[in-house]
Amino acid sequence: MMEEETALGGQLAGQRQLPEMVIGEQFTFIVDVAYGELRKKDNPLNCIRFSQMEKPYGQGYSFWIDRRDGRLVDSFSEGDSEQVLRVELDEAVKLDPVGVAQVMGVDVKNIPLHDEEIVAHPALYKSHTLGKEPMTVSILGEHYLADHQFYAFRCKADPERTIPFDKLHFWDFDAKAHFYFDLGKREVVDFPGESANDKRQVVAVVISAQQDQDNGGIKIPYNSNHEARVFPAQQISMVDFYKEMERRSNNFYTVYDPYTEFEHMPPQRVRTGKHL
């Protein structure tokens, strides 16, 4: 089933339906291989990255979640044992072979048998490192190119329309960023008001955004070509966003495997040909 986005009507009809899985008989998660995560269906801020999971047998993954809210648990005492649930997850090549093929840039018939064999497609990372292919983001079928000279994404069909980089709100723990977008006017907006008079068709758009702060402190997304994820704006409110970032900062359990599968690749990793 497709992620439920009733506020957007039929505008999401063209998006690929991502696999879903039910955990603990009550939490439904979206399996999003392209973004390297499981994402709680009714709360996009609750993400569990493949890089945060254990790989106990070299195949598949395991992790613990809190039975109360479905959040990742890093450690717990014996007294908490009734509140946590161990989850065993199959390999991504089995959960979403189409998504793996898109990450690798190959036909789905040519994906490997196991996640540990996933590497970047040579033609893709060669074009990125040689600067022949600019970063592009597809937002509901409309393509935007990264214009680093002007620090903005520029609409391919209408170059006058841009999405300034300084409008991106970065998810420091997840290598992502989001902004608010009026689908009617096709322009970036501030977070929509709570008033019933606000009739704008505002959505939250989430993109992959490995960051580079060497350019005068401005965060610049690295090269990547991907489809943005679009949600009703209220699902990623700024209040909830900052609360979640504060929670993660206070409970810092995220330890990334530098060669984990499905991490978005900064240029130096692309050049090595290591696992995604």
Coordinates of C-alpha atoms in Angstrom, one line a residue:
M1 CA 0.0 0.0 0.0
M2 CA 1.2 3.5 -0.8
E3 CA 2.0 5.9 2.1
E4 CA -1.3 7.6 3.0
E5 CA -1.1 11.2 1.9
T6 CA -4.8 12.2 1.7
A7 CA -4.1 15.9 1.9
L8 CA -2.3 15.7 -1.5
G9 CA -5.2 14.1 -3.4
G10 CA -4.1 12.4 -6.6
Q11 CA -0.8 14.3 -6.9
L12 CA 1.1 11.3 -5.3
A13 CA -0.3 8.8 -7.7
G14 CA 2.8 8.7 -9.7
Q15 CA 5.1 7.8 -6.8
R16 CA 6.4 4.3 -6.5
Q17 CA 4.6 2.3 -3.8
L18 CA 7.2 1.5 -1.1
P19 CA 7.1 -1.8 0.8
E20 CA 5.5 -1.8 4.3
M21 CA 6.0 -4.0 7.3
V22 CA 4.2 -4.3 10.6
I23 CA 6.4 -4.5 13.7
G24 CA 5.1 -5.5 17.1
E25 CA 1.6 -6.0 15.6
Q26 CA 0.9 -2.3 16.0
F27 CA 3.6 -0.2 14.2
T28 CA 3.6 0.1 10.4
F29 CA 6.9 1.1 8.9
I30 CA 7.8 2.1 5.3
V31 CA 10.9 0.3 4.0
D32 CA 12.8 3.1 2.1
V33 CA 16.0 1.6 0.7
A34 CA 16.8 4.7 -1.3
Y35 CA 17.0 6.7 2.0
G36 CA 18.5 3.8 3.9
E37 CA 15.8 3.6 6.6
L38 CA 12.6 2.2 8.0
R39 CA 10.2 5.1 8.5
K40 CA 7.1 4.9 10.7
K41 CA 4.1 5.4 8.5
D42 CA 2.2 7.8 10.7
N43 CA 5.3 9.7 12.0
P44 CA 8.0 10.4 9.3
L45 CA 10.3 11.8 12.1
N46 CA 10.6 8.4 13.6
C47 CA 13.2 6.7 11.3
I48 CA 15.4 3.7 12.0
R49 CA 18.4 3.6 9.7
F50 CA 20.0 0.4 8.4
S51 CA 23.3 1.9 9.8
Q52 CA 21.9 1.8 13.3
M53 CA 21.0 -1.9 13.1
E54 CA 23.1 -4.9 14.1
K55 CA 24.2 -7.4 11.5
P56 CA 24.6 -10.5 13.7
Y57 CA 25.1 -13.1 11.0
G58 CA 26.4 -11.1 8.1
Q59 CA 22.9 -11.4 6.5
G60 CA 19.9 -9.5 7.5
Y61 CA 19.6 -7.0 10.4
S62 CA 18.3 -6.9 14.0
F63 CA 17.4 -4.1 16.4
W64 CA 15.3 -3.3 19.4
I65 CA 12.3 -0.9 19.6
D66 CA 10.3 0.5 22.4
R67 CA 6.9 -1.3 22.5
R68 CA 5.2 2.0 23.5
D69 CA 6.1 4.3 20.6
G70 CA 8.1 2.2 18.1
R71 CA 11.3 4.1 18.6
L72 CA 14.8 2.6 18.3
V73 CA 16.3 1.4 21.6
D74 CA 20.0 1.2 22.0
S75 CA 20.4 -0.2 25.4
F76 CA 18.1 -1.1 28.3
S77 CA 18.2 -2.8 31.7
E78 CA 16.5 -6.0 32.7
G79 CA 13.7 -4.0 34.3
D80 CA 12.8 -2.6 30.9
S81 CA 12.7 -6.0 29.2
E82 CA 8.9 -6.0 28.9
Q83 CA 8.9 -2.6 27.2
V84 CA 11.3 -3.5 24.4
L85 CA 11.0 -5.8 21.4
R86 CA 13.7 -7.4 19.3
V87 CA 13.1 -7.1 15.6
E88 CA 14.7 -9.4 13.0
L89 CA 14.8 -7.9 9.5
D90 CA 15.6 -9.6 6.2
E91 CA 18.2 -8.2 3.8
A92 CA 17.2 -5.2 1.7
V93 CA 17.7 -7.1 -1.5
K94 CA 14.7 -9.2 -0.5
L95 CA 12.7 -6.5 1.2
D96 CA 12.8 -4.2 -1.8
P97 CA 14.8 -5.4 -4.9
V98 CA 13.5 -2.6 -7.0
G99 CA 14.8 0.0 -4.5
V100 CA 18.2 -1.8 -4.4
A101 CA 18.4 -1.7 -8.2
Q102 CA 17.7 2.0 -8.1
V103 CA 20.4 2.6 -5.5
M104 CA 22.9 0.6 -7.6
G105 CA 21.8 2.0 -10.9
V106 CA 21.3 -1.4 -12.5
D107 CA 18.5 -3.6 -13.8
V108 CA 16.6 -5.4 -11.0
K109 CA 17.6 -8.7 -12.6
N110 CA 21.3 -7.9 -11.9
I111 CA 21.2 -7.1 -8.2
P112 CA 23.3 -9.3 -5.9
L113 CA 22.1 -12.0 -3.7
H114 CA 23.2 -10.3 -0.4
D115 CA 23.4 -6.8 0.9
E116 CA 27.1 -7.1 1.6
E117 CA 27.8 -7.4 -2.1
I118 CA 26.1 -4.0 -3.0
V119 CA 28.5 -1.5 -4.4
A120 CA 28.0 1.7 -6.4
H121 CA 27.5 1.4 -10.1
P122 CA 30.8 2.4 -11.8
A123 CA 29.2 4.6 -14.4
L124 CA 27.2 6.5 -11.8
Y125 CA 30.0 7.4 -9.4
K126 CA 32.4 8.1 -12.3
S127 CA 30.0 10.7 -13.7
H128 CA 29.6 12.3 -10.2
T129 CA 33.3 12.5 -9.4
L130 CA 34.1 14.0 -12.9
G131 CA 31.4 16.6 -12.4
K132 CA 29.5 15.6 -15.5
E133 CA 26.2 15.0 -13.7
P134 CA 24.7 17.7 -11.4
M135 CA 22.6 16.8 -8.4
T136 CA 19.0 16.4 -9.4
V137 CA 15.9 16.1 -7.2
S138 CA 12.5 15.0 -8.5
I139 CA 9.5 16.5 -6.6
L140 CA 6.3 14.8 -7.8
G141 CA 7.7 14.4 -11.3
E142 CA 9.2 17.9 -11.6
H143 CA 13.0 18.0 -11.8
Y144 CA 15.3 20.4 -10.0
L145 CA 19.0 20.8 -10.6
A146 CA 21.5 21.9 -7.9
D147 CA 23.0 25.3 -8.8
H148 CA 25.9 25.7 -6.4
Q149 CA 26.9 29.1 -7.8
F150 CA 23.6 30.5 -6.5
Y151 CA 23.1 28.1 -3.6
A152 CA 19.7 26.9 -4.8
F153 CA 17.9 24.1 -6.7
R154 CA 16.7 25.4 -10.0
C155 CA 13.6 24.1 -11.8
K156 CA 14.7 22.4 -15.0
A157 CA 11.4 23.3 -16.8
D158 CA 11.3 26.9 -15.4
P159 CA 14.8 28.1 -14.4
E160 CA 13.4 31.2 -12.8
R161 CA 11.9 29.1 -10.0
T162 CA 14.4 28.1 -7.3
I163 CA 14.6 26.4 -3.9
P164 CA 17.3 28.3 -1.9
F165 CA 19.6 26.0 0.0
D166 CA 19.2 28.3 3.1
K167 CA 15.5 27.2 3.2
L168 CA 16.6 23.6 4.0
H169 CA 16.2 22.3 7.5
F170 CA 18.9 19.7 8.0
W171 CA 18.3 16.4 9.9
D172 CA 21.8 16.2 11.4
F173 CA 21.4 12.5 12.4
D174 CA 19.9 11.2 9.2
A175 CA 21.7 13.0 6.3
K176 CA 18.4 14.5 5.1
A177 CA 16.9 17.9 4.8
H178 CA 13.3 19.2 4.4
F179 CA 11.5 22.4 3.3
Y180 CA 7.9 23.5 2.9
F181 CA 6.6 23.8 -0.6
D182 CA 3.3 25.2 -2.0
L183 CA 2.2 22.8 -4.7
G184 CA -0.2 25.4 -6.2
K185 CA 2.4 28.1 -6.7
R186 CA 5.3 25.7 -6.9
E187 CA 7.4 27.8 -4.5
V188 CA 9.1 27.4 -1.2
V189 CA 7.1 28.8 1.8
D190 CA 7.5 29.1 5.5
F191 CA 5.7 26.6 7.6
P192 CA 1.9 27.0 7.0
G193 CA -0.2 28.6 9.7
E194 CA -2.6 26.7 11.8
S195 CA -5.5 29.0 10.7
A196 CA -8.3 27.5 8.8
N197 CA -8.0 30.4 6.4
D198 CA -4.6 29.1 5.2
K199 CA -5.7 27.5 1.9
R200 CA -2.2 26.9 0.5
Q201 CA -1.4 23.5 -0.8
V202 CA 1.6 23.2 1.4
V203 CA 3.6 20.0 1.8
A204 CA 6.9 19.0 3.5
V205 CA 9.5 17.8 1.0
V206 CA 12.3 15.6 2.3
I207 CA 15.5 15.2 0.3
S208 CA 18.8 13.3 0.7
A209 CA 21.4 15.9 1.9
Q210 CA 24.9 14.8 2.8
Q211 CA 26.4 18.2 3.8
D212 CA 29.5 20.2 3.1
Q213 CA 30.1 23.2 5.4
D214 CA 33.5 24.2 3.9
N215 CA 31.9 26.8 1.7
G216 CA 31.6 29.7 4.1
G217 CA 29.6 27.6 6.6
I218 CA 26.8 27.1 4.1
K219 CA 25.5 23.6 3.9
I220 CA 25.6 22.3 0.4
P221 CA 24.0 19.0 -0.7
Y222 CA 26.4 16.6 -2.3
N223 CA 25.8 15.1 -5.8
S224 CA 22.9 12.7 -5.9
N225 CA 20.0 11.9 -8.1
H226 CA 16.9 10.9 -6.3
E227 CA 13.2 11.3 -5.8
A228 CA 12.1 13.5 -2.9
R229 CA 9.7 12.2 -0.3
V230 CA 6.5 14.3 0.1
F231 CA 4.3 14.5 3.2
P232 CA 1.5 16.7 4.5
A233 CA 3.2 19.6 6.1
Q234 CA 1.7 18.9 9.6
Q235 CA 3.5 15.5 9.7
I236 CA 6.8 17.4 9.8
S237 CA 6.1 20.5 11.8
M238 CA 9.0 22.6 12.9
V239 CA 8.0 22.2 16.6
D240 CA 8.0 18.4 16.4
F241 CA 11.2 18.5 14.2
Y242 CA 13.2 20.5 16.8
K243 CA 11.8 18.3 19.6
E244 CA 13.0 15.2 17.8
M245 CA 16.5 16.7 17.1
E246 CA 16.8 17.6 20.8
R247 CA 15.7 14.1 21.9
R248 CA 18.3 12.5 19.6
S249 CA 21.0 14.9 20.9
N250 CA 20.2 14.1 24.5
N251 CA 20.0 10.4 23.9
F252 CA 22.9 10.0 21.4
Y253 CA 22.8 6.3 20.4
T254 CA 23.4 6.7 16.7
V255 CA 26.7 5.1 15.6
Y256 CA 27.2 4.9 11.9
D257 CA 29.1 2.1 10.2
P258 CA 31.3 4.0 7.7
Y259 CA 30.8 1.3 5.0
T260 CA 27.2 0.4 5.7
E261 CA 24.8 -0.4 2.9
F262 CA 22.5 2.3 1.6
E263 CA 24.3 5.3 3.3
H264 CA 24.2 8.2 0.8
M265 CA 27.7 8.6 -0.6
P266 CA 29.9 11.7 -0.2
P267 CA 32.4 12.1 -3.0
Q268 CA 35.3 10.5 -1.2
R269 CA 33.3 7.3 -0.5
V270 CA 32.1 7.3 -4.1
R271 CA 35.7 7.2 -5.3
T272 CA 36.6 4.3 -3.1
G273 CA 33.9 2.0 -4.6
K274 CA 33.2 0.8 -1.0
H275 CA 29.8 -0.5 0.0
L276 CA 27.1 2.1 -0.1

